[in-house]
mmCIF file of C-alpha atoms and ligand atoms in Angstrom:
data_model
loop_
_atom_site.group_PDB
_atom_site.id
_atom_site.type_symbol
_atom_site.label_atom_id
_atom_site.label_comp_id
_atom_site.label_asym_id
_atom_site.label_seq_id
_atom_site.Cartn_x
_atom_site.Cartn_y
_atom_site.Cartn_z
ATOM 1 C CA MET A 1 79.641 47.701 170.872
ATOM 2 C CA ARG A 2 82.330 45.337 172.088
ATOM 3 C CA ALA A 3 83.076 43.812 175.453
ATOM 4 C CA ARG A 4 84.549 46.741 177.329
ATOM 5 C CA SER A 5 87.475 45.273 179.214
ATOM 6 C CA GLY A 6 88.727 43.185 176.291
ATOM 7 C CA ASN A 7 88.592 46.208 174.067
ATOM 8 C CA ALA A 8 90.259 48.282 176.748
ATOM 9 C CA LEU A 9 93.262 45.999 176.938
ATOM 10 C CA LEU A 10 93.565 45.941 173.187
ATOM 11 C CA VAL A 11 93.583 49.733 173.097
ATOM 12 C CA ILE A 12 96.204 49.885 175.835
ATOM 13 C CA GLY A 13 98.440 47.753 173.659
ATOM 14 C CA VAL A 14 97.814 50.027 170.716
ATOM 15 C CA LEU A 15 98.530 53.090 172.877
ATOM 16 C CA ALA A 16 101.767 51.566 174.091
ATOM 17 C CA ALA A 17 102.749 51.219 170.458
ATOM 18 C CA ALA A 18 101.583 54.775 169.755
ATOM 19 C CA LEU A 19 103.762 56.070 172.602
ATOM 20 C CA GLY A 20 106.705 54.687 170.727
ATOM 21 C CA LEU A 21 107.352 51.746 173.018
ATOM 22 C CA GLY A 22 108.836 48.889 171.064
ATOM 23 C CA PRO A 23 107.770 45.271 171.415
ATOM 24 C CA GLY A 24 109.045 43.686 174.618
ATOM 25 C CA LEU A 25 108.442 46.822 176.622
ATOM 26 C CA ALA A 26 105.599 46.818 179.099
ATOM 27 C CA GLU A 27 102.048 47.831 178.272
ATOM 28 C CA GLN A 28 100.820 50.937 180.015
ATOM 29 C CA LEU A 29 97.549 52.212 181.325
ATOM 30 C CA VAL A 30 97.032 55.886 180.469
ATOM 31 C CA ILE A 31 95.254 57.971 183.098
ATOM 32 C CA VAL A 32 94.317 61.573 182.312
ATOM 33 C CA ARG A 33 93.844 63.806 185.323
ATOM 34 C CA GLY A 34 93.711 67.598 185.328
ATOM 35 C CA GLY A 35 94.470 67.550 181.599
ATOM 36 C CA GLN A 36 97.724 65.629 182.183
ATOM 37 C CA ALA A 37 98.369 62.076 181.051
ATOM 38 C CA ARG A 38 100.094 59.727 183.465
ATOM 39 C CA THR A 39 101.076 56.137 182.746
ATOM 40 C CA VAL A 40 101.098 53.059 184.956
ATOM 41 C CA PRO A 41 102.978 49.920 183.859
ATOM 42 C CA VAL A 42 100.746 46.919 183.214
ATOM 43 C CA GLU A 43 101.955 43.445 184.283
ATOM 44 C CA ARG A 44 100.783 40.082 183.002
ATOM 45 C CA GLU A 45 102.816 37.639 185.054
ATOM 46 C CA ARG A 46 99.649 35.810 186.234
ATOM 47 C CA GLY A 47 98.016 35.711 182.788
ATOM 48 C CA TYR A 48 95.798 38.748 183.356
ATOM 49 C CA ALA A 49 96.496 42.458 183.348
ATOM 50 C CA ALA A 50 97.392 43.908 186.721
ATOM 51 C CA ALA A 51 99.096 47.031 188.040
ATOM 52 C CA GLN A 52 100.951 47.929 191.186
ATOM 53 C CA ALA A 53 98.382 49.348 193.616
ATOM 54 C CA ALA A 54 100.679 52.094 194.891
ATOM 55 C CA LEU A 55 101.426 53.375 191.369
ATOM 56 C CA LEU A 56 97.779 53.132 190.368
ATOM 57 C CA ALA A 57 96.724 55.100 193.454
ATOM 58 C CA GLY A 58 99.367 57.746 192.719
ATOM 59 C CA ALA A 59 98.260 58.181 189.121
ATOM 60 C CA LEU A 60 94.596 58.399 190.169
ATOM 61 C CA GLY A 61 95.396 60.983 192.848
ATOM 62 C CA PHE A 62 94.381 58.612 195.680
ATOM 63 C CA GLY A 63 96.349 57.986 198.850
ATOM 64 C CA TRP A 64 98.051 54.612 199.488
ATOM 65 C CA THR A 65 98.561 53.202 202.977
ATOM 66 C CA GLY A 66 100.374 49.989 202.012
ATOM 67 C CA ARG A 67 97.166 47.975 201.998
ATOM 68 C CA ALA A 68 94.367 50.358 201.094
ATOM 69 C CA MET A 69 93.716 53.209 198.697
ATOM 70 C CA GLU A 70 92.230 56.363 200.114
ATOM 71 C CA MET A 71 89.636 57.324 197.516
ATOM 72 C CA ASP A 72 87.775 60.573 198.251
ATOM 73 C CA GLY A 73 87.562 59.827 201.977
ATOM 74 C CA GLU A 74 86.775 56.121 201.498
ATOM 75 C CA SER A 75 89.183 53.228 201.973
ATOM 76 C CA VAL A 76 89.489 50.670 199.182
ATOM 77 C CA VAL A 77 90.993 47.579 200.853
ATOM 78 C CA PHE A 78 92.535 44.799 198.766
ATOM 79 C CA GLU A 79 93.846 41.491 200.014
ATOM 80 C CA ALA A 80 96.641 39.505 198.376
ATOM 81 C CA GLY A 81 95.338 36.176 197.016
ATOM 82 C CA SER A 82 91.703 37.306 197.015
ATOM 83 C CA PRO A 83 89.465 38.605 194.217
ATOM 84 C CA PHE A 84 87.376 40.421 196.840
ATOM 85 C CA PHE A 85 87.924 43.979 197.985
ATOM 86 C CA ALA A 86 86.064 46.267 200.350
ATOM 87 C CA VAL A 87 84.963 49.882 199.960
ATOM 88 C CA GLY A 88 83.429 51.389 203.069
ATOM 89 C CA GLY A 89 81.269 48.558 204.378
ATOM 90 C CA ARG A 90 80.640 46.980 200.974
ATOM 91 C CA VAL A 91 82.437 44.039 199.412
ATOM 92 C CA PHE A 92 83.024 43.738 195.657
ATOM 93 C CA GLN A 93 84.511 40.996 193.532
ATOM 94 C CA LEU A 94 86.992 41.213 190.661
ATOM 95 C CA PRO A 95 87.393 38.529 187.958
ATOM 96 C CA ASN A 96 90.914 37.780 189.274
ATOM 97 C CA PRO A 97 92.689 38.024 192.620
ATOM 98 C CA ALA A 98 95.061 40.739 193.777
ATOM 99 C CA TYR A 99 98.536 39.351 194.520
ATOM 100 C CA LEU A 100 101.908 40.207 195.989
ATOM 101 C CA ASP A 101 104.998 40.619 193.863
ATOM 102 C CA GLY A 102 107.776 40.808 196.410
ATOM 103 C CA SER A 103 106.274 43.255 198.859
ATOM 104 C CA ALA A 104 104.304 45.188 196.241
ATOM 105 C CA LEU A 105 100.570 44.551 195.975
ATOM 106 C CA ARG A 106 99.243 44.241 192.443
ATOM 107 C CA VAL A 107 95.552 44.637 191.636
ATOM 108 C CA PRO A 108 93.749 43.407 188.504
ATOM 109 C CA LEU A 109 93.431 46.205 185.965
ATOM 110 C CA SER A 110 89.704 45.527 185.689
ATOM 111 C CA TRP A 111 89.381 47.358 189.005
ATOM 112 C CA ALA A 112 90.491 50.596 187.305
ATOM 113 C CA LEU A 113 88.931 50.012 183.878
ATOM 114 C CA ASP A 114 85.568 48.518 184.827
ATOM 115 C CA TRP A 115 84.788 48.948 188.494
ATOM 116 C CA LEU A 116 85.935 52.560 188.881
ATOM 117 C CA PRO A 117 84.060 54.075 185.875
ATOM 118 C CA GLU A 118 80.973 52.011 186.716
ATOM 119 C CA GLN A 119 80.900 52.921 190.403
ATOM 120 C CA ARG A 120 82.087 56.534 190.043
ATOM 121 C CA PRO A 121 80.657 57.560 186.664
ATOM 122 C CA ARG A 122 80.524 61.246 187.547
ATOM 123 C CA ARG A 123 84.246 61.296 188.202
ATOM 124 C CA TRP A 124 85.829 58.651 185.942
ATOM 125 C CA ARG A 125 85.156 57.441 182.482
ATOM 126 C CA TYR A 126 86.894 55.285 179.996
ATOM 127 C CA LEU A 127 87.259 56.982 176.596
ATOM 128 C CA ASP A 128 89.583 56.565 173.628
ATOM 129 C CA GLY A 129 91.615 53.950 175.474
ATOM 130 C CA ARG A 130 92.295 56.198 178.435
ATOM 131 C CA LEU A 131 90.876 56.478 181.917
ATOM 132 C CA VAL A 132 89.841 60.124 182.141
ATOM 133 C CA GLU A 133 88.889 62.170 185.176
ATOM 134 C CA ARG A 134 85.981 64.475 184.442
ATOM 135 C CA PRO A 135 86.405 68.086 185.518
ATOM 136 C CA PRO A 136 83.810 69.373 187.970
ATOM 137 C CA ILE A 137 80.798 70.657 186.053
ATOM 138 C CA ALA A 138 79.405 74.031 186.954
ATOM 139 C CA VAL A 139 77.846 76.924 185.153
ATOM 140 C CA GLY A 140 79.694 79.526 187.163
ATOM 141 C CA PRO A 141 79.270 83.275 187.381
ATOM 142 C CA PRO A 142 81.082 85.318 184.759
ATOM 143 C CA ARG A 143 84.536 86.554 185.650
ATOM 144 C CA ARG A 144 84.611 90.152 186.764
ATOM 145 C CA ASP A 145 86.701 91.375 183.883
ATOM 146 C CA GLY A 146 84.321 90.129 181.194
ATOM 147 C CA TRP A 147 83.303 87.094 179.187
ATOM 148 C CA LEU A 148 85.620 84.508 177.689
ATOM 149 C CA VAL A 149 84.321 82.979 174.454
ATOM 150 C CA VAL A 150 85.958 80.047 172.687
ATOM 151 C CA ILE A 151 85.522 79.860 168.918
ATOM 152 C CA ASP A 152 86.418 76.501 167.440
ATOM 153 C CA ALA A 153 87.218 76.174 163.724
ATOM 154 C CA GLY A 154 86.243 72.584 162.884
ATOM 155 C CA HIS A 155 88.822 70.129 161.513
ATOM 156 C CA GLY A 156 92.283 71.264 160.296
ATOM 157 C CA GLY A 157 95.674 69.829 159.397
ATOM 158 C CA ARG A 158 95.416 66.327 157.990
ATOM 159 C CA ASP A 159 91.666 66.330 158.676
ATOM 160 C CA PRO A 160 90.139 68.368 155.811
ATOM 161 C CA GLY A 161 86.549 67.830 156.974
ATOM 162 C CA THR A 162 84.023 67.375 154.204
ATOM 163 C CA ILE A 163 84.925 68.220 150.600
ATOM 164 C CA GLY A 164 82.596 70.375 148.501
ATOM 165 C CA VAL A 165 81.320 69.803 144.949
ATOM 166 C CA ARG A 166 84.158 71.940 143.576
ATOM 167 C CA GLY A 167 86.690 70.621 146.039
ATOM 168 C CA THR A 168 86.303 73.240 148.781
ATOM 169 C CA ARG A 169 87.757 71.917 152.026
ATOM 170 C CA GLU A 170 85.565 72.355 155.099
ATOM 171 C CA LYS A 171 88.621 73.130 157.268
ATOM 172 C CA ASP A 172 89.379 76.284 155.213
ATOM 173 C CA ILE A 173 85.827 77.622 155.453
ATOM 174 C CA THR A 174 85.598 76.974 159.203
ATOM 175 C CA LEU A 175 88.909 78.743 159.832
ATOM 176 C CA ALA A 176 87.930 81.804 157.767
ATOM 177 C CA VAL A 177 84.546 82.100 159.504
ATOM 178 C CA ALA A 178 86.015 81.492 162.980
ATOM 179 C CA ARG A 179 88.611 84.239 162.455
ATOM 180 C CA ALA A 180 85.946 86.653 161.240
ATOM 181 C CA VAL A 181 83.715 85.908 164.264
ATOM 182 C CA ALA A 182 86.660 86.407 166.613
ATOM 183 C CA SER A 183 87.653 89.747 165.140
ATOM 184 C CA ARG A 184 84.081 91.011 165.448
ATOM 185 C CA LEU A 185 83.660 89.826 169.043
ATOM 186 C CA GLU A 186 86.995 91.315 170.068
ATOM 187 C CA ARG A 187 85.599 94.768 169.304
ATOM 188 C CA GLN A 188 83.254 94.290 172.261
ATOM 189 C CA ARG A 189 84.893 95.720 175.336
ATOM 190 C CA ASP A 190 83.779 93.001 177.745
ATOM 191 C CA ILE A 191 84.402 89.964 175.511
ATOM 192 C CA GLU A 192 87.664 88.110 175.190
ATOM 193 C CA VAL A 193 88.009 85.498 172.438
ATOM 194 C CA VAL A 194 90.155 82.418 172.138
ATOM 195 C CA LEU A 195 90.412 80.541 168.846
ATOM 196 C CA THR A 196 91.083 76.813 169.237
ATOM 197 C CA ARG A 197 93.238 77.126 166.153
ATOM 198 C CA ASP A 198 94.265 80.141 164.093
ATOM 199 C CA ARG A 199 96.025 78.214 161.365
ATOM 200 C CA ASP A 200 95.805 74.922 159.497
ATOM 201 C CA THR A 201 96.450 72.467 162.348
ATOM 202 C CA LEU A 202 94.602 69.551 163.857
ATOM 203 C CA ILE A 203 93.523 69.672 167.486
ATOM 204 C CA ALA A 204 92.118 66.594 169.192
ATOM 205 C CA LEU A 205 88.339 66.894 169.501
ATOM 206 C CA ALA A 206 88.347 66.294 173.229
ATOM 207 C CA ASP A 207 90.927 69.052 173.775
ATOM 208 C CA ARG A 208 88.982 71.783 172.047
ATOM 209 C CA PRO A 209 86.869 72.957 174.995
ATOM 210 C CA ARG A 210 90.023 73.055 177.128
ATOM 211 C CA ILE A 211 92.036 75.265 174.827
ATOM 212 C CA ALA A 212 91.390 78.399 176.839
ATOM 213 C CA GLN A 213 92.862 76.839 179.967
ATOM 214 C CA ILE A 214 95.696 75.315 177.971
ATOM 215 C CA ARG A 215 96.618 78.797 176.788
ATOM 216 C CA GLY A 216 96.905 79.946 180.393
ATOM 217 C CA LYS A 217 93.757 82.053 180.670
ATOM 218 C CA GLU A 218 92.183 82.384 184.081
ATOM 219 C CA GLY A 219 89.044 80.478 184.864
ATOM 220 C CA PRO A 220 86.852 78.424 182.573
ATOM 221 C CA PRO A 221 85.464 79.981 179.378
ATOM 222 C CA ASP A 222 81.837 81.114 179.386
ATOM 223 C CA LEU A 223 80.855 79.922 175.930
ATOM 224 C CA PHE A 224 82.019 77.444 173.307
ATOM 225 C CA ILE A 225 81.045 77.610 169.637
ATOM 226 C CA SER A 226 82.257 75.044 167.137
ATOM 227 C CA ILE A 227 81.985 76.028 163.454
ATOM 228 C CA HIS A 228 81.502 73.441 160.720
ATOM 229 C CA GLY A 229 80.346 72.980 157.140
ATOM 230 C CA ASN A 230 77.695 70.442 156.251
ATOM 231 C CA ALA A 231 77.354 67.878 153.447
ATOM 232 C CA MET A 232 74.858 65.368 152.182
ATOM 233 C CA PRO A 233 76.203 61.866 151.507
ATOM 234 C CA LYS A 234 75.562 62.363 147.769
ATOM 235 C CA LYS A 235 76.822 65.439 145.963
ATOM 236 C CA PRO A 236 75.813 67.631 144.308
ATOM 237 C CA SER A 237 72.620 67.907 146.315
ATOM 238 C CA SER A 238 69.882 70.523 146.546
ATOM 239 C CA THR A 239 69.858 70.551 150.365
ATOM 240 C CA ARG A 240 71.109 73.841 151.791
ATOM 241 C CA GLY A 241 70.860 75.884 154.942
ATOM 242 C CA VAL A 242 72.185 76.439 158.438
ATOM 243 C CA GLU A 243 71.807 73.965 161.308
ATOM 244 C CA THR A 244 72.660 74.622 164.938
ATOM 245 C CA TYR A 245 73.269 71.742 167.308
ATOM 246 C CA PHE A 246 73.590 71.349 171.053
ATOM 247 C CA LEU A 247 74.815 68.244 172.786
ATOM 248 C CA ALA A 248 72.233 65.630 173.639
ATOM 249 C CA VAL A 249 71.227 62.223 172.409
ATOM 250 C CA ALA A 250 70.429 62.541 168.694
ATOM 251 C CA LYS A 251 66.695 62.765 168.041
ATOM 252 C CA SER A 252 66.550 62.285 164.283
ATOM 253 C CA GLU A 253 68.385 60.040 161.866
ATOM 254 C CA HIS A 254 69.677 63.126 160.033
ATOM 255 C CA ALA A 255 71.084 64.614 163.252
ATOM 256 C CA ARG A 256 72.706 61.289 164.045
ATOM 257 C CA GLN A 257 74.347 61.168 160.604
ATOM 258 C CA VAL A 258 75.721 64.700 160.969
ATOM 259 C CA ALA A 259 77.169 63.824 164.397
ATOM 260 C CA LEU A 260 78.700 60.625 163.048
ATOM 261 C CA ARG A 261 80.370 62.512 160.217
ATOM 262 C CA GLU A 262 81.769 65.228 162.483
ATOM 263 C CA ASN A 263 82.872 62.707 165.084
ATOM 264 C CA SER A 264 84.798 60.858 162.397
ATOM 265 C CA ALA A 265 87.492 63.503 162.858
ATOM 266 C CA LEU A 266 88.559 61.169 165.674
ATOM 267 C CA GLU A 267 90.002 58.926 163.000
ATOM 268 C CA PHE A 268 92.745 61.455 162.403
ATOM 269 C CA GLU A 269 93.828 61.395 166.039
ATOM 270 C CA THR A 270 96.255 58.667 167.161
ATOM 271 C CA ASP A 271 94.570 55.298 166.739
ATOM 272 C CA GLY A 272 91.068 56.432 167.523
ATOM 273 C CA PRO A 273 88.804 54.898 164.847
ATOM 274 C CA GLU A 274 88.245 51.711 166.870
ATOM 275 C CA GLU A 275 86.515 53.549 169.678
ATOM 276 C CA ASP A 276 82.749 53.572 169.426
ATOM 277 C CA LEU A 277 80.644 56.425 170.729
ATOM 278 C CA GLU A 278 78.935 54.630 173.583
ATOM 279 C CA PRO A 279 80.852 56.522 176.295
ATOM 280 C CA LEU A 280 79.161 59.668 175.086
ATOM 281 C CA GLN A 281 75.724 58.355 176.038
ATOM 282 C CA PHE A 282 77.265 57.426 179.333
ATOM 283 C CA ILE A 283 78.185 60.962 180.351
ATOM 284 C CA LEU A 284 75.200 62.874 178.994
ATOM 285 C CA SER A 285 73.313 62.693 182.282
ATOM 286 C CA ASP A 286 76.147 64.635 183.932
ATOM 287 C CA LEU A 287 75.825 67.511 181.538
ATOM 288 C CA GLN A 288 72.055 67.529 181.665
ATOM 289 C CA SER A 289 71.944 67.798 185.424
ATOM 290 C CA ALA A 290 74.304 70.762 185.361
ATOM 291 C CA GLY A 291 71.971 72.980 183.378
ATOM 292 C CA ASN A 292 74.420 73.059 180.481
ATOM 293 C CA ILE A 293 71.951 71.424 178.139
ATOM 294 C CA ARG A 294 69.306 74.041 178.882
ATOM 295 C CA GLU A 295 71.739 76.917 178.368
ATOM 296 C CA SER A 296 73.216 75.292 175.246
ATOM 297 C CA ARG A 297 69.744 74.925 173.752
ATOM 298 C CA LEU A 298 68.971 78.597 174.475
ATOM 299 C CA LEU A 299 72.253 79.643 172.873
ATOM 300 C CA ALA A 300 71.466 77.451 169.854
ATOM 301 C CA SER A 301 68.046 79.023 169.427
ATOM 302 C CA VAL A 302 69.449 82.572 169.625
ATOM 303 C CA ILE A 303 71.977 81.655 166.928
ATOM 304 C CA ASP A 304 69.275 80.054 164.794
ATOM 305 C CA ARG A 305 67.068 83.146 165.070
ATOM 306 C CA THR A 306 69.871 85.571 164.251
ATOM 307 C CA MET A 307 71.222 83.548 161.317
ATOM 308 C CA SER A 308 67.727 83.139 159.944
ATOM 309 C CA ALA A 309 67.198 86.904 159.888
ATOM 310 C CA ALA A 310 70.632 87.723 158.458
ATOM 311 C CA LEU A 311 71.246 85.105 155.770
ATOM 312 C CA PRO A 312 69.544 84.383 152.440
ATOM 313 C CA THR A 313 69.719 80.647 153.126
ATOM 314 C CA PRO A 314 67.072 78.764 155.117
ATOM 315 C CA THR A 315 67.860 77.774 158.688
ATOM 316 C CA LEU A 316 66.916 74.196 159.321
ATOM 317 C CA GLY A 317 66.403 74.824 163.003
ATOM 318 C CA VAL A 318 67.927 73.810 166.321
ATOM 319 C CA ARG A 319 68.832 70.160 166.584
ATOM 320 C CA GLN A 320 70.369 67.894 169.132
ATOM 321 C CA ALA A 321 73.001 65.245 168.555
ATOM 322 C CA GLY A 322 75.908 63.595 170.319
ATOM 323 C CA PHE A 323 79.006 65.475 169.267
ATOM 324 C CA VAL A 324 82.300 64.430 170.798
ATOM 325 C CA VAL A 325 83.628 67.970 170.417
ATOM 326 C CA LEU A 326 80.924 69.240 172.792
ATOM 327 C CA ALA A 327 81.043 66.365 175.269
ATOM 328 C CA ASP A 328 83.766 67.783 177.480
ATOM 329 C CA ALA A 329 82.496 71.334 177.483
ATOM 330 C CA THR A 330 81.633 72.529 180.983
ATOM 331 C CA MET A 331 79.974 75.658 179.614
ATOM 332 C CA PRO A 332 77.110 76.370 177.212
ATOM 333 C CA ALA A 333 78.335 74.888 173.945
ATOM 334 C CA VAL A 334 76.939 74.561 170.431
ATOM 335 C CA LEU A 335 78.029 73.388 167.013
ATOM 336 C CA VAL A 336 76.950 75.424 163.984
ATOM 337 C CA GLU A 337 76.854 73.941 160.495
ATOM 338 C CA VAL A 338 77.074 77.180 158.504
ATOM 339 C CA GLY A 339 75.974 75.714 155.173
ATOM 340 C CA TYR A 340 76.150 72.767 152.776
ATOM 341 C CA LEU A 341 79.327 72.291 150.753
ATOM 342 C CA SER A 342 77.494 69.562 148.845
ATOM 343 C CA ASN A 343 75.215 72.232 147.360
ATOM 344 C CA ARG A 344 76.783 74.032 144.343
ATOM 345 C CA ASP A 345 75.284 77.448 145.086
ATOM 346 C CA GLU A 346 75.892 77.330 148.798
ATOM 347 C CA GLU A 347 79.455 76.148 148.268
ATOM 348 C CA ALA A 348 80.091 79.177 146.041
ATOM 349 C CA LEU A 349 78.617 81.473 148.716
ATOM 350 C CA LEU A 350 80.638 79.874 151.512
ATOM 351 C CA ARG A 351 83.854 80.473 149.552
ATOM 352 C CA SER A 352 83.222 84.214 149.234
ATOM 353 C CA SER A 353 84.578 86.588 151.874
ATOM 354 C CA PRO A 354 81.491 88.866 151.891
ATOM 355 C CA TYR A 355 79.283 85.857 152.688
ATOM 356 C CA GLN A 356 81.718 84.595 155.333
ATOM 357 C CA ALA A 357 81.572 88.099 156.844
ATOM 358 C CA LYS A 358 77.764 87.933 156.895
ATOM 359 C CA ILE A 359 77.816 84.621 158.753
ATOM 360 C CA ALA A 360 80.400 85.976 161.182
ATOM 361 C CA GLU A 361 78.346 89.109 161.802
ATOM 362 C CA ALA A 362 75.256 87.042 162.593
ATOM 363 C CA LEU A 363 77.143 84.666 164.895
ATOM 364 C CA ALA A 364 78.809 87.539 166.751
ATOM 365 C CA ASP A 365 75.448 89.321 167.167
ATOM 366 C CA ALA A 366 73.937 86.105 168.531
ATOM 367 C CA VAL A 367 76.758 85.689 171.053
ATOM 368 C CA VAL A 368 76.412 89.286 172.271
ATOM 369 C CA SER A 369 72.662 89.018 172.702
ATOM 370 C CA TYR A 370 72.883 85.581 174.353
ATOM 371 C CA LEU A 371 75.525 86.780 176.833
ATOM 372 C CA GLY A 372 73.281 89.724 177.717
ATOM 373 C CA GLU A 373 70.393 87.396 178.608
ATOM 374 C CA TYR A 374 72.634 84.755 180.165
ATOM 375 C CA GLY A 375 74.404 87.325 182.320
ATOM 376 C CA GLN A 376 71.071 88.493 183.695
ATOM 377 C CA ARG A 377 70.101 84.932 184.574
ATOM 378 C CA LEU A 378 73.414 84.447 186.375
ATOM 379 C CA TRP A 379 72.998 87.747 188.184
ATOM 380 C CA SER A 380 69.587 86.827 189.463
ATOM 381 C CA SER A 381 70.600 83.300 190.462
ATOM 382 C CA ASN A 382 73.987 84.145 192.005
ATOM 383 C CA GLY A 383 73.456 87.692 193.177
ATOM 384 C CA ALA A 384 76.901 88.555 191.833
ATOM 385 C CA GLY A 385 78.793 88.377 188.620
ATOM 386 C CA GLY A 386 80.245 90.352 185.744
ATOM 387 C CA ARG A 387 79.747 93.997 185.007
HETATM 388 ZN ZN1 ZN B 401 82.808 69.408 160.317
#
């Protein structure tokens, strides 16, 4: 854990460099809204980071009246020369004053990086050096033309994932299994499948749940399954078996270690390794209140049951841990560790197509039976829904 605003400014500098801006060019604040990144120039003429209020408001999607931001029906009023600002009837203080540069009002960046995520945590959060707007969270009714299922093959590209005893790369196993699951699910008339990747590429963890929208499908997906391969820190190891995770605060040290290892894929994205995982804790309450956790746990237990019946390997049960890949999912979402690459025998199994087909069969069966039960719950709670 580091001091948030100091770290934030450091990351902004790093991002400016990552965007290809040479030295001497201005720092930028990156704001992600509706899946699109916008940048606001950062000034330091008074010795602290500040940004032009009008540009900041524009990037955040707020109105700007010349003196106040219109934030979701509330006015945020700044005053040049004062560290105080007013929201509704309440007055807040910033570490530094707002000021005029010509006729343009500049506000300290701490307003956007500290005050906003703290006061509006359901809407804004600060993650990976960017201020990100959270999408509205809802477990909606299924679309009338069927279910949309996202299958995520873990890792890819320059991120190989874990490496097995004989050198098997996790990213190859996850892709093979994901493809096999997709082809089985596509045989179902009312299920549409999107693969987050269908070749050896790297997709940013936070983008994975959004892939379906990115590809231009209508409406949010109904289900998100991320496929991974497991490993013990020391190999070879006798530990083997399947583990299914849903997103929540890790309950056991083992679950925490698995999440840490999978989250380390962040290191392959831009300049991410500096970011700690605290923001994840920060947004869990959002997901919990939306019923996603409950549905994700049910989905995980259906998968666990089905895999346990279909595979010769033990299932180590349903577990909870804080996975970044699941954090942005606005639908029931789980991560399945299909076996241990650090176990000689299991590695050999995981490399074989017949065994990959067995795993895929079990996962597809679990999805079909979960959607049947889930659909009924939605029907009874919404009174409308899919066929
Ligand atoms: Zn993995």
